[in-house]
XYZ file of C-alpha atoms in Angstrom:
678
model
C -93.881 26.007 -109.429
C -96.816 23.709 -109.620
C -98.869 22.629 -107.257
C -99.452 19.299 -105.367
C -102.517 16.905 -106.759
C -105.637 16.613 -104.742
C -108.105 14.117 -104.440
C -111.612 14.508 -105.714
C -114.256 11.054 -104.806
C -117.210 10.824 -105.032
C -119.645 8.982 -102.375
C -121.983 6.213 -103.624
C -124.517 5.135 -100.777
C -126.928 2.330 -101.162
C -130.396 3.659 -99.334
C -132.589 0.746 -101.139
C -134.135 -1.396 -99.422
C -131.208 -3.816 -99.691
C -129.149 -2.278 -97.223
C -132.111 -3.288 -94.912
C -130.359 -7.063 -94.352
C -128.045 -7.439 -91.693
C -124.363 -7.599 -91.322
C -123.357 -8.909 -88.622
C -124.250 -10.625 -84.626
C -124.505 -7.380 -83.233
C -127.566 -6.680 -85.237
C -126.508 -3.715 -86.792
C -127.891 -3.896 -91.075
C -125.855 -2.975 -93.939
C -127.297 0.788 -94.028
C -126.002 1.255 -90.903
C -122.290 0.025 -90.559
C -121.852 1.618 -94.268
C -123.859 4.630 -92.411
C -121.044 5.008 -89.339
C -118.335 4.127 -91.941
C -118.736 6.561 -94.195
C -119.160 9.277 -91.314
C -115.042 7.872 -89.593
C -114.415 9.149 -93.701
C -115.358 12.972 -93.354
C -114.802 12.589 -89.981
C -110.879 12.607 -90.482
C -111.110 14.156 -92.598
C -112.920 17.370 -91.209
C -109.781 17.101 -88.199
C -107.624 16.816 -90.951
C -108.212 19.987 -92.354
C -108.565 18.030 -96.151
C -107.886 18.957 -99.591
C -109.443 17.120 -101.464
C -112.806 17.816 -102.918
C -115.828 15.564 -102.066
C -119.486 15.047 -103.598
C -122.221 12.782 -102.275
C -124.836 10.081 -104.708
C -127.082 7.877 -103.179
C -129.184 5.376 -105.217
C -131.754 3.667 -104.078
C -133.763 6.712 -102.966
C -137.416 7.247 -103.180
C -136.877 10.571 -105.310
C -134.833 10.633 -109.579
C -132.397 14.086 -109.066
C -129.327 13.403 -111.482
C -128.465 15.435 -115.249
C -128.691 11.651 -116.826
C -132.167 10.501 -116.072
C -135.143 10.172 -118.498
C -138.161 7.646 -118.026
C -137.155 4.327 -117.538
C -132.996 4.899 -117.284
C -130.815 6.320 -114.577
C -134.036 5.777 -112.048
C -133.753 6.496 -108.238
C -130.501 7.900 -107.925
C -130.375 11.345 -106.108
C -127.016 14.178 -106.542
C -127.355 15.300 -102.721
C -124.263 18.223 -103.810
C -124.456 20.354 -106.370
C -120.661 20.645 -106.553
C -117.461 19.365 -104.886
C -117.442 20.826 -102.230
C -115.244 20.573 -99.091
C -115.749 17.665 -95.555
C -117.863 20.194 -93.941
C -120.175 18.847 -90.490
C -123.414 19.855 -92.762
C -122.816 16.839 -95.105
C -122.181 14.404 -92.087
C -125.890 15.446 -90.680
C -127.352 15.078 -94.015
C -125.814 11.636 -93.603
C -126.430 11.327 -90.075
C -130.533 12.085 -90.697
C -130.583 9.634 -93.618
C -133.085 6.307 -93.529
C -133.532 3.269 -96.116
C -136.012 3.505 -98.615
C -138.541 1.506 -99.311
C -136.956 0.833 -103.113
C -134.494 -0.632 -105.639
C -131.515 0.885 -107.898
C -128.728 -0.087 -110.495
C -125.967 0.209 -108.694
C -123.778 0.327 -112.008
C -126.225 2.759 -112.757
C -125.086 4.679 -110.674
C -121.187 4.651 -111.029
C -121.684 5.595 -114.046
C -124.095 9.194 -113.218
C -120.460 9.203 -110.340
C -118.084 9.137 -113.759
C -120.370 11.793 -115.111
C -120.947 14.172 -112.042
C -116.704 13.753 -111.763
C -115.997 14.925 -115.304
C -118.589 17.424 -115.291
C -117.559 19.306 -112.224
C -113.345 19.129 -112.921
C -113.887 19.975 -117.280
C -110.271 22.129 -117.700
C -107.946 21.111 -114.692
C -108.670 17.251 -114.703
C -104.004 17.963 -114.945
C -104.459 18.956 -110.967
C -106.938 16.423 -109.824
C -106.600 12.424 -108.732
C -110.196 10.939 -108.979
C -111.593 7.665 -106.949
C -115.379 6.674 -105.941
C -116.437 4.391 -103.374
C -119.281 2.707 -103.381
C -121.520 1.686 -99.610
C -123.897 -1.559 -100.342
C -124.585 -5.208 -100.091
C -124.620 -5.089 -103.652
C -128.052 -7.883 -102.897
C -130.388 -6.091 -106.192
C -130.664 -7.252 -109.604
C -129.141 -4.578 -111.945
C -128.640 -5.072 -115.994
C -124.780 -5.650 -117.018
C -124.841 -5.785 -120.792
C -122.642 -1.924 -119.850
C -120.271 -3.411 -117.170
C -116.935 -3.474 -119.760
C -117.832 0.282 -121.324
C -117.525 1.020 -117.243
C -114.257 -1.122 -117.156
C -113.349 1.405 -119.501
C -113.456 4.383 -118.485
C -112.590 3.986 -114.822
C -109.665 3.385 -117.114
C -109.330 5.496 -119.352
C -109.929 8.227 -116.705
C -108.099 7.205 -114.246
C -110.205 6.839 -111.788
C -109.329 4.797 -108.447
C -112.867 2.247 -107.986
C -113.089 1.723 -103.435
C -115.490 -0.911 -102.538
C -116.824 -1.747 -98.927
C -119.267 -3.902 -98.105
C -120.348 -7.281 -97.371
C -117.022 -10.071 -96.791
C -117.556 -11.579 -100.735
C -115.470 -14.464 -99.830
C -117.498 -16.551 -97.670
C -121.665 -17.528 -98.986
C -123.229 -16.202 -95.841
C -124.876 -13.316 -94.079
C -124.667 -13.271 -91.060
C -126.604 -14.553 -88.965
C -125.912 -17.586 -90.343
C -128.649 -16.611 -93.029
C -127.047 -17.814 -96.910
C -126.486 -14.485 -99.508
C -130.261 -14.131 -102.456
C -128.817 -14.498 -105.674
C -129.072 -11.668 -106.845
C -126.190 -10.825 -104.000
C -124.648 -13.939 -105.098
C -124.021 -12.827 -108.406
C -123.122 -8.982 -107.253
C -120.816 -9.716 -105.257
C -119.360 -12.035 -108.415
C -119.936 -8.466 -111.105
C -118.422 -5.821 -108.714
C -115.556 -8.559 -107.900
C -114.715 -8.816 -112.148
C -114.698 -4.862 -112.057
C -112.527 -4.152 -108.923
C -109.786 -7.051 -110.306
C -110.243 -5.329 -114.196
C -110.099 -1.685 -113.172
C -106.642 -2.085 -110.125
C -109.515 -0.989 -107.488
C -110.576 -1.758 -103.920
C -112.612 -4.267 -102.035
C -112.620 -4.244 -98.852
C -115.242 -6.366 -95.936
C -116.603 -3.798 -92.277
C -114.691 -5.824 -90.671
C -111.535 -5.054 -92.613
C -112.159 -0.571 -92.984
C -113.421 -0.447 -89.674
C -110.052 -1.208 -88.064
C -108.028 1.319 -90.088
C -111.282 4.271 -89.949
C -111.685 4.263 -86.175
C -108.651 7.040 -85.295
C -108.181 10.750 -87.158
C -105.109 11.753 -88.179
C -104.661 15.078 -87.819
C -103.212 17.585 -91.053
C -101.237 16.843 -92.640
C -98.479 19.206 -93.149
C -95.592 19.841 -95.304
C -91.228 19.947 -94.142
C -90.471 22.820 -94.538
C -86.807 23.042 -93.637
C -85.053 25.440 -91.794
C -81.416 27.461 -94.032
C -78.837 29.008 -92.099
C -75.166 28.344 -92.517
C -73.362 26.333 -89.276
C -70.545 28.228 -88.826
C -67.834 26.030 -87.217
C -65.043 28.437 -87.377
C -64.284 31.510 -89.505
C -63.329 29.484 -92.923
C -65.395 27.059 -92.907
C -69.098 28.190 -92.910
C -71.959 25.128 -94.248
C -75.503 26.045 -95.530
C -77.694 23.994 -94.198
C -80.908 22.771 -93.878
C -82.903 21.714 -90.186
C -85.718 19.726 -91.154
C -88.239 18.808 -88.216
C -87.840 14.777 -87.290
C -90.044 14.232 -84.005
C -91.954 17.025 -82.837
C -94.956 17.591 -80.164
C -97.706 18.780 -82.645
C -100.287 20.953 -81.142
C -103.835 20.228 -80.468
C -105.950 22.066 -82.032
C -107.196 25.136 -80.878
C -110.108 25.976 -79.691
C -111.748 29.719 -81.739
C -114.641 32.421 -80.824
C -116.911 32.222 -83.879
C -120.080 34.621 -84.436
C -122.553 31.399 -85.994
C -125.988 33.575 -85.872
C -124.734 36.338 -88.659
C -122.226 35.105 -91.086
C -121.305 38.813 -91.656
C -120.539 39.701 -87.871
C -117.371 39.905 -86.367
C -116.214 38.955 -82.610
C -115.514 42.277 -81.220
C -112.441 41.834 -77.992
C -112.835 44.920 -75.694
C -109.199 44.545 -73.277
C -109.622 46.815 -69.141
C -107.008 48.778 -67.573
C -108.498 47.356 -63.512
C -107.535 48.391 -59.714
C -108.456 47.668 -56.971
C -109.588 50.801 -55.149
C -108.663 49.882 -50.660
C -111.132 52.980 -50.430
C -113.611 51.742 -51.672
C -113.040 48.472 -51.888
C -113.665 47.784 -55.208
C -112.350 47.017 -59.132
C -111.853 50.470 -60.547
C -111.032 51.304 -63.808
C -108.029 53.177 -65.610
C -106.968 54.740 -68.426
C -104.348 52.054 -70.670
C -101.939 55.411 -70.525
C -102.061 55.381 -67.119
C -100.751 51.564 -66.386
C -97.707 51.278 -67.264
C -94.806 47.883 -67.282
C -93.072 46.606 -64.635
C -91.002 43.302 -62.526
C -92.581 42.480 -58.699
C -89.958 40.925 -56.191
C -91.776 40.004 -53.815
C -93.567 43.126 -52.523
C -91.744 45.392 -54.697
C -92.414 46.671 -57.904
C -89.667 48.010 -60.022
C -91.742 49.977 -63.147
C -89.272 50.276 -66.607
C -90.513 52.445 -69.994
C -90.407 51.096 -72.854
C -86.370 53.501 -73.294
C -85.607 50.834 -70.563
C -86.767 47.299 -72.193
C -84.613 48.206 -75.919
C -81.834 49.124 -73.320
C -82.239 45.792 -71.207
C -82.950 43.207 -75.039
C -80.349 41.069 -75.515
C -79.440 41.085 -78.520
C -77.908 37.024 -80.386
C -76.857 38.007 -83.281
C -77.789 37.158 -86.507
C -79.514 33.499 -87.407
C -78.102 30.664 -87.733
C -76.076 27.593 -86.312
C -72.496 27.857 -84.919
C -70.621 25.445 -83.048
C -69.249 25.603 -79.798
C -67.204 23.244 -78.998
C -66.801 18.993 -79.002
C -67.451 16.271 -75.846
C -67.728 12.865 -75.132
C -70.777 11.402 -76.026
C -71.806 9.586 -72.108
C -72.048 13.092 -71.257
C -74.887 14.012 -72.644
C -77.358 10.971 -70.953
C -81.381 10.982 -72.795
C -81.926 13.312 -69.462
C -80.732 16.302 -70.384
C -82.289 16.706 -74.261
C -85.443 18.913 -73.320
C -87.322 21.328 -76.501
C -90.490 19.801 -78.340
C -88.754 16.726 -81.503
C -85.654 17.265 -83.140
C -84.208 18.350 -85.631
C -81.733 16.291 -89.208
C -79.232 18.884 -90.269
C -78.442 18.127 -93.912
C -77.025 20.422 -96.534
C -78.167 21.643 -100.114
C -79.478 18.452 -102.448
C -77.572 20.349 -105.522
C -74.516 21.245 -103.017
C -71.565 18.555 -103.686
C -68.892 20.680 -102.066
C -70.938 21.074 -98.262
C -71.763 17.912 -98.314
C -68.158 16.434 -98.277
C -67.895 19.165 -95.808
C -70.043 18.237 -93.527
C -69.943 14.516 -93.951
C -66.740 14.494 -93.168
C -67.335 16.563 -89.646
C -69.896 13.876 -89.172
C -67.506 11.056 -89.960
C -65.117 12.464 -87.233
C -67.719 12.959 -84.941
C -68.429 9.930 -84.956
C -65.081 7.752 -84.421
C -64.251 9.280 -82.205
C -67.677 9.586 -79.972
C -67.944 12.666 -80.046
C -71.389 15.042 -79.645
C -70.982 18.694 -81.496
C -72.244 21.460 -79.207
C -73.795 24.440 -81.401
C -75.861 27.428 -79.940
C -78.861 27.939 -82.646
C -80.285 31.253 -83.241
C -83.996 30.670 -84.933
C -84.123 34.253 -87.591
C -82.619 37.245 -86.482
C -81.796 38.480 -82.174
C -84.139 36.093 -81.877
C -84.064 34.454 -78.425
C -80.656 31.618 -78.217
C -81.371 28.091 -77.437
C -78.029 25.764 -76.558
C -78.143 21.925 -78.454
C -77.114 18.803 -79.031
C -75.442 18.173 -82.867
C -75.468 13.838 -82.278
C -73.755 12.240 -85.533
C -75.221 9.233 -87.287
C -73.727 7.099 -90.394
C -75.543 4.482 -92.395
C -74.125 3.564 -95.917
C -76.676 5.634 -97.328
C -75.889 8.649 -95.634
C -74.339 10.924 -93.111
C -76.092 13.692 -91.489
C -76.663 15.545 -87.628
C -79.471 15.104 -85.229
C -80.257 18.031 -83.395
C -82.360 18.166 -79.769
C -81.764 20.978 -77.369
C -80.018 20.973 -74.541
C -81.002 22.757 -71.169
C -79.416 26.736 -68.969
C -78.059 26.511 -65.718
C -81.624 27.290 -64.600
C -83.906 24.659 -66.505
C -82.233 21.367 -65.084
C -84.460 20.353 -61.267
C -82.077 18.023 -59.673
C -83.739 14.928 -57.200
C -82.883 12.628 -54.725
C -85.067 9.859 -54.523
C -83.946 6.800 -51.506
C -80.799 4.645 -52.795
C -82.069 0.929 -53.520
C -78.317 -0.612 -52.141
C -80.289 -2.445 -49.937
C -82.375 -4.324 -52.395
C -80.141 -7.307 -53.326
C -82.500 -8.807 -55.101
C -81.689 -13.333 -55.125
C -81.274 -14.682 -58.333
C -84.249 -16.558 -58.244
C -86.204 -13.435 -57.930
C -83.956 -11.897 -61.063
C -84.351 -14.920 -63.336
C -88.423 -15.064 -62.854
C -87.973 -10.362 -63.596
C -86.128 -11.574 -66.660
C -88.338 -14.480 -67.256
C -92.010 -12.347 -67.123
C -89.557 -9.460 -69.607
C -89.038 -11.673 -71.926
C -93.123 -12.921 -72.500
C -93.787 -9.645 -72.607
C -91.757 -9.321 -75.576
C -94.031 -7.480 -78.528
C -91.557 -8.154 -81.022
C -93.014 -9.041 -84.441
C -92.706 -12.907 -85.733
C -92.675 -14.355 -88.860
C -96.530 -15.631 -89.376
C -98.154 -12.349 -86.854
C -97.240 -8.421 -87.829
C -95.658 -5.886 -84.826
C -98.331 -5.752 -81.568
C -98.439 -1.759 -80.502
C -96.562 -0.774 -83.945
C -94.923 2.772 -82.439
C -96.136 4.422 -86.059
C -99.753 3.438 -85.867
C -100.109 3.741 -82.478
C -102.239 7.633 -82.004
C -103.223 9.645 -78.981
C -105.992 8.153 -77.431
C -106.799 11.806 -75.128
C -107.014 13.601 -78.487
C -108.836 10.745 -80.844
C -110.825 10.902 -77.244
C -111.811 14.740 -77.411
C -112.006 14.425 -82.103
C -115.373 12.110 -80.505
C -116.582 14.294 -77.783
C -116.349 17.281 -81.268
C -117.955 15.037 -83.772
C -120.553 13.994 -81.850
C -121.461 17.890 -80.140
C -121.269 18.442 -83.844
C -123.815 16.742 -84.501
C -125.995 16.198 -81.248
C -125.057 20.000 -80.139
C -128.300 19.815 -77.147
C -127.649 16.005 -76.759
C -125.056 15.035 -73.451
C -122.086 12.646 -74.470
C -122.528 9.084 -73.337
C -120.327 6.883 -71.751
C -119.378 5.028 -75.182
C -117.195 7.547 -76.081
C -115.048 6.845 -73.214
C -115.385 2.681 -73.557
C -113.922 3.432 -76.980
C -110.993 4.751 -75.509
C -110.588 2.509 -72.899
C -111.340 -0.871 -74.889
C -108.106 0.248 -77.059
C -105.301 0.725 -74.972
C -106.311 -2.830 -72.264
C -103.424 -5.523 -72.927
C -103.279 -8.097 -75.261
C -105.423 -10.789 -73.838
C -102.433 -13.035 -75.883
C -100.309 -12.168 -74.188
C -101.402 -11.557 -70.715
C -102.799 -15.224 -70.982
C -97.792 -16.198 -71.616
C -97.359 -13.832 -69.206
C -99.815 -15.802 -65.847
C -98.075 -18.068 -65.508
C -94.270 -15.808 -64.888
C -97.098 -13.601 -62.506
C -98.162 -16.532 -60.159
C -94.394 -16.439 -60.119
C -93.547 -13.359 -59.275
C -95.876 -13.066 -56.590
C -94.873 -15.986 -54.876
C -91.074 -14.887 -55.382
C -91.634 -11.495 -54.094
C -94.414 -12.050 -51.195
C -96.197 -8.618 -49.886
C -96.839 -8.315 -46.310
C -99.057 -6.266 -45.474
C -97.522 -3.416 -42.470
C -99.731 -2.300 -40.404
C -99.400 2.030 -40.021
C -98.043 3.104 -36.610
C -99.399 5.146 -34.540
C -98.393 9.600 -34.465
C -96.820 9.619 -30.892
C -95.436 12.797 -29.624
C -92.449 10.697 -27.656
C -89.904 10.399 -30.497
C -87.648 7.226 -31.541
C -84.000 7.752 -31.767
C -81.674 4.160 -33.274
C -80.468 2.466 -30.144
C -83.097 2.831 -27.269
C -86.856 2.679 -26.562
C -89.094 4.626 -27.298
C -91.056 3.861 -23.981
C -87.021 4.932 -22.163
C -87.164 8.477 -20.065
C -83.395 8.498 -21.238
C -84.481 9.086 -25.013
C -82.484 12.537 -26.409
C -84.818 14.789 -28.270
C -83.969 14.577 -32.214
C -84.645 17.505 -34.830
C -88.339 15.918 -35.951
C -90.106 16.426 -32.556
C -89.032 20.273 -33.408
C -90.453 19.513 -37.167
C -94.153 18.351 -34.822
C -94.251 21.962 -33.091
C -93.610 24.252 -36.176
C -95.822 21.801 -38.029
C -98.699 23.386 -35.237
C -98.160 26.542 -33.181
C -100.712 24.836 -30.256
C -100.467 25.060 -27.280
C -99.878 20.588 -27.096
C -97.238 21.752 -29.964
C -95.128 23.841 -27.562
C -95.398 22.397 -23.778
C -93.791 18.707 -25.717
C -90.912 21.489 -26.981
C -90.186 23.003 -22.941
C -90.783 19.556 -22.060
C -88.284 17.836 -24.224
C -85.692 21.360 -23.949
C -85.460 20.097 -19.870
C -83.684 17.093 -20.908
C -80.228 16.343 -21.849
C -79.583 16.985 -25.525
C -75.740 16.699 -27.129
C -74.736 20.019 -27.944
C -74.683 18.919 -31.647
C -78.341 19.065 -31.430
C -78.373 22.427 -30.645
C -76.615 23.033 -33.816
C -79.423 20.800 -35.423
C -82.581 22.445 -33.719
C -81.206 26.227 -34.904
C -82.987 27.112 -38.153
C -85.777 24.350 -37.230
C -86.413 26.067 -33.516
C -86.111 30.079 -36.182
C -88.803 28.774 -37.697
C -91.118 28.368 -34.175
C -90.150 31.618 -33.821
C -90.996 33.358 -36.313
C -94.751 32.428 -36.222
C -97.490 35.079 -36.367
C -99.670 32.482 -34.486
C -96.833 31.953 -31.780
C -97.623 33.053 -28.240
C -94.748 35.302 -27.275
C -94.885 34.137 -23.422
C -94.210 30.350 -25.056
C -91.441 31.877 -27.423
C -89.103 33.576 -24.218
C -90.707 30.433 -22.579
C -88.293 28.442 -25.049
C -85.738 30.670 -24.987
C -85.811 30.069 -21.524
C -84.650 26.891 -21.077
C -82.579 26.549 -24.395
C -80.605 29.305 -22.869
C -80.218 27.083 -18.872
C -78.856 23.986 -22.168
C -76.886 26.911 -24.027
C -74.950 27.805 -20.738
C -71.275 25.766 -20.988
C -71.834 26.219 -24.422
C -72.873 30.502 -24.604
C -70.556 30.766 -28.397
C -74.211 28.474 -29.547
C -76.647 30.908 -27.582
C -75.370 34.405 -28.349
C -74.426 33.914 -32.122
C -78.146 31.579 -32.141
C -79.983 34.798 -30.754
C -77.761 38.013 -32.835
C -79.355 36.050 -35.885
C -82.603 35.563 -33.971
C -82.689 39.534 -33.652
C -81.727 40.430 -37.168
C -84.901 37.941 -38.343
C -87.597 40.014 -35.926
C -86.375 43.780 -37.393
C -86.820 42.364 -40.748
C -90.051 41.094 -40.325
C -91.101 44.168 -37.782
C -91.469 42.453 -34.863
C -89.770 43.792 -33.330
C -92.274 43.684 -29.342
C -90.730 39.828 -28.638
C -87.106 41.576 -28.974
C -88.248 43.808 -27.148
C -89.322 41.411 -23.438
C -85.885 38.947 -24.784
C -84.308 42.144 -24.193
C -86.243 43.134 -21.497
C -85.624 39.334 -19.494
C -82.009 39.376 -20.011
C -81.792 36.886 -22.196
C -80.472 37.964 -25.073
C -76.939 37.023 -25.112
C -74.572 34.457 -22.023
C -71.726 36.552 -20.595
C -68.825 33.627 -21.555
C -67.257 33.812 -18.073
C -69.598 34.600 -15.583
C -72.344 31.643 -17.042
C -72.454 28.741 -13.365
C -74.960 26.392 -15.037
C -78.639 26.680 -14.671
C -80.486 23.704 -12.483
C -82.743 22.183 -14.181
C -86.108 22.404 -12.567
C -88.613 19.939 -14.057
C -91.767 21.424 -12.612
C -93.793 23.186 -15.444
C -95.686 24.684 -13.476
C -93.045 26.443 -12.199
C -92.314 28.174 -15.853
C -91.763 31.740 -13.999
C -88.337 30.162 -11.747
C -86.767 29.934 -15.349
C -86.820 33.611 -15.029
C -85.455 34.490 -11.920
C -82.951 32.637 -12.558
C -81.165 33.303 -15.798
C -82.084 36.438 -15.249
C -79.689 36.620 -12.122
C -77.335 34.424 -13.196
C -76.193 36.797 -16.579
C -76.584 40.423 -14.969
C -73.038 41.143 -16.217
C -73.107 40.971 -19.871
C -69.137 40.280 -22.104
C -69.746 43.489 -24.272
C -72.951 45.970 -25.281
C -76.621 43.565 -25.486
C -77.835 42.987 -29.089
C -79.992 45.550 -29.555
């Protein structure tokens, strides 16, 4: 198998005195901009785990360290990297600590040194590399151009791409408002000639920085998932599935030892349990630990033998067709998983291609979607997915997206918008606002916010922070790192200007009024009644208020409310609410008995409702090991009502006479039907 060609890139950085010239109105010099641009390139390769091999050469340096140097030639040029190497933080730190010198160097000589370095370091491996020289300079120093034609021929014969990043050669002005020197103009003309004849690239910092401001992930070669697509016992198609859209994971944290490169990170695993007698954690042997499931407070242990018998065998890997369904029955919100896949046949299997295309065409013509079962590997977890047919002029294929099982779907109820009926004017205003925010590309302007060029700003911020901490490990992260990302998330000023008039129109058509917050009241309002009316029936929301707090005041509110005339249907509605109140561990038992007395009085004419409810209450107390309260209920004869002898109990409005209710109700339900609910 042939190896994928990698790039060999040699960076040439001008550190001479000429690089102290200002390059923009922000006060940055050419040297500062070159360092920042070069650092962005190195960091992009680090974070993308690039396998490209790099070399680094500076010219205009105080020292001369290169193999071509002589007494009068190739002076003030230093080869920083002895060999080709991958992008690393050591090279980043070296660039970060570089300063300008007080010397000059011939940048044509620097190109020759870079070509020689590239030739020597790749001897014998020339066929597996692509070559590139990237130069940073403002070319504002004198050069000897006698060997220009030789350099151009050398770049072309060696297939070396030549890239120049620096000044804007299309203007004679050099910010802030100064005219370029004669040496700089001559140098720019000369480098433009080399780029033009060698099919190179030249760009200014203004053009380079927008392309380099984003970090990229590692490039991954698409790997197919080979399996059989089983449609029936007689139709089995060899297929390949490629990831079409996926959610890429972030780079994982790892533990390293940096003081001793040969040392290993030792991780120890300990098992502990809580000793109730000593009230401390005690370590136990791993042989005394068993696996178990926990359901509430119950622990259900299982052995390795049980684990094997509990394992569900899904079978051999593959994609198994189950059936078809209409396209509208699989809405987009049901598609789950971390991405989608393209289902194709193998390139050399023409028979399988014809069968799969016929299957896709049949689904497409009937507006159907296939449902299939996918097993990634033998006996792995089963997933269900939808097979969407895609038909174009060039090809026909399927797109697989995972579907949820019943337990994966969660239904949420939202309030209806049926009462919201906008006018024609309001509909028109919203339509105009949407039209004014259209991002479609015009004939003269490129697409704004192209999804193929937008990166995750959260991840970009993490990369910027990691890069800063790698260079300055003891420094605090500056606020500028976050501001760069926030500025990129702001809306386009031109678009805001266009839609400003539509926004003002929306504000006028949809007026907003500040609604004061209603004060919390103990008395609740019901539709059709005034909240100040003394005869207002009590809503079930009152009992929910009592659930939230088990204080004496809320219990008193509940008691006084129960003494009013509540309809029969309200009794059934509040049953579950009272269960919560009674089941609270902090509720006073005497308050529970008082509530039951009042409820017993209200239900005296409908004893079957009360009896069924109090029977369920008994089960609740026994399950919660709170039988003491139930014993008090039985002691006061509040556990059931005689369906034949229950007279109406008078309503006593005196809050201080709660004890009278016990006597009255006891006298009314002395004779019980059947046995007690005990």
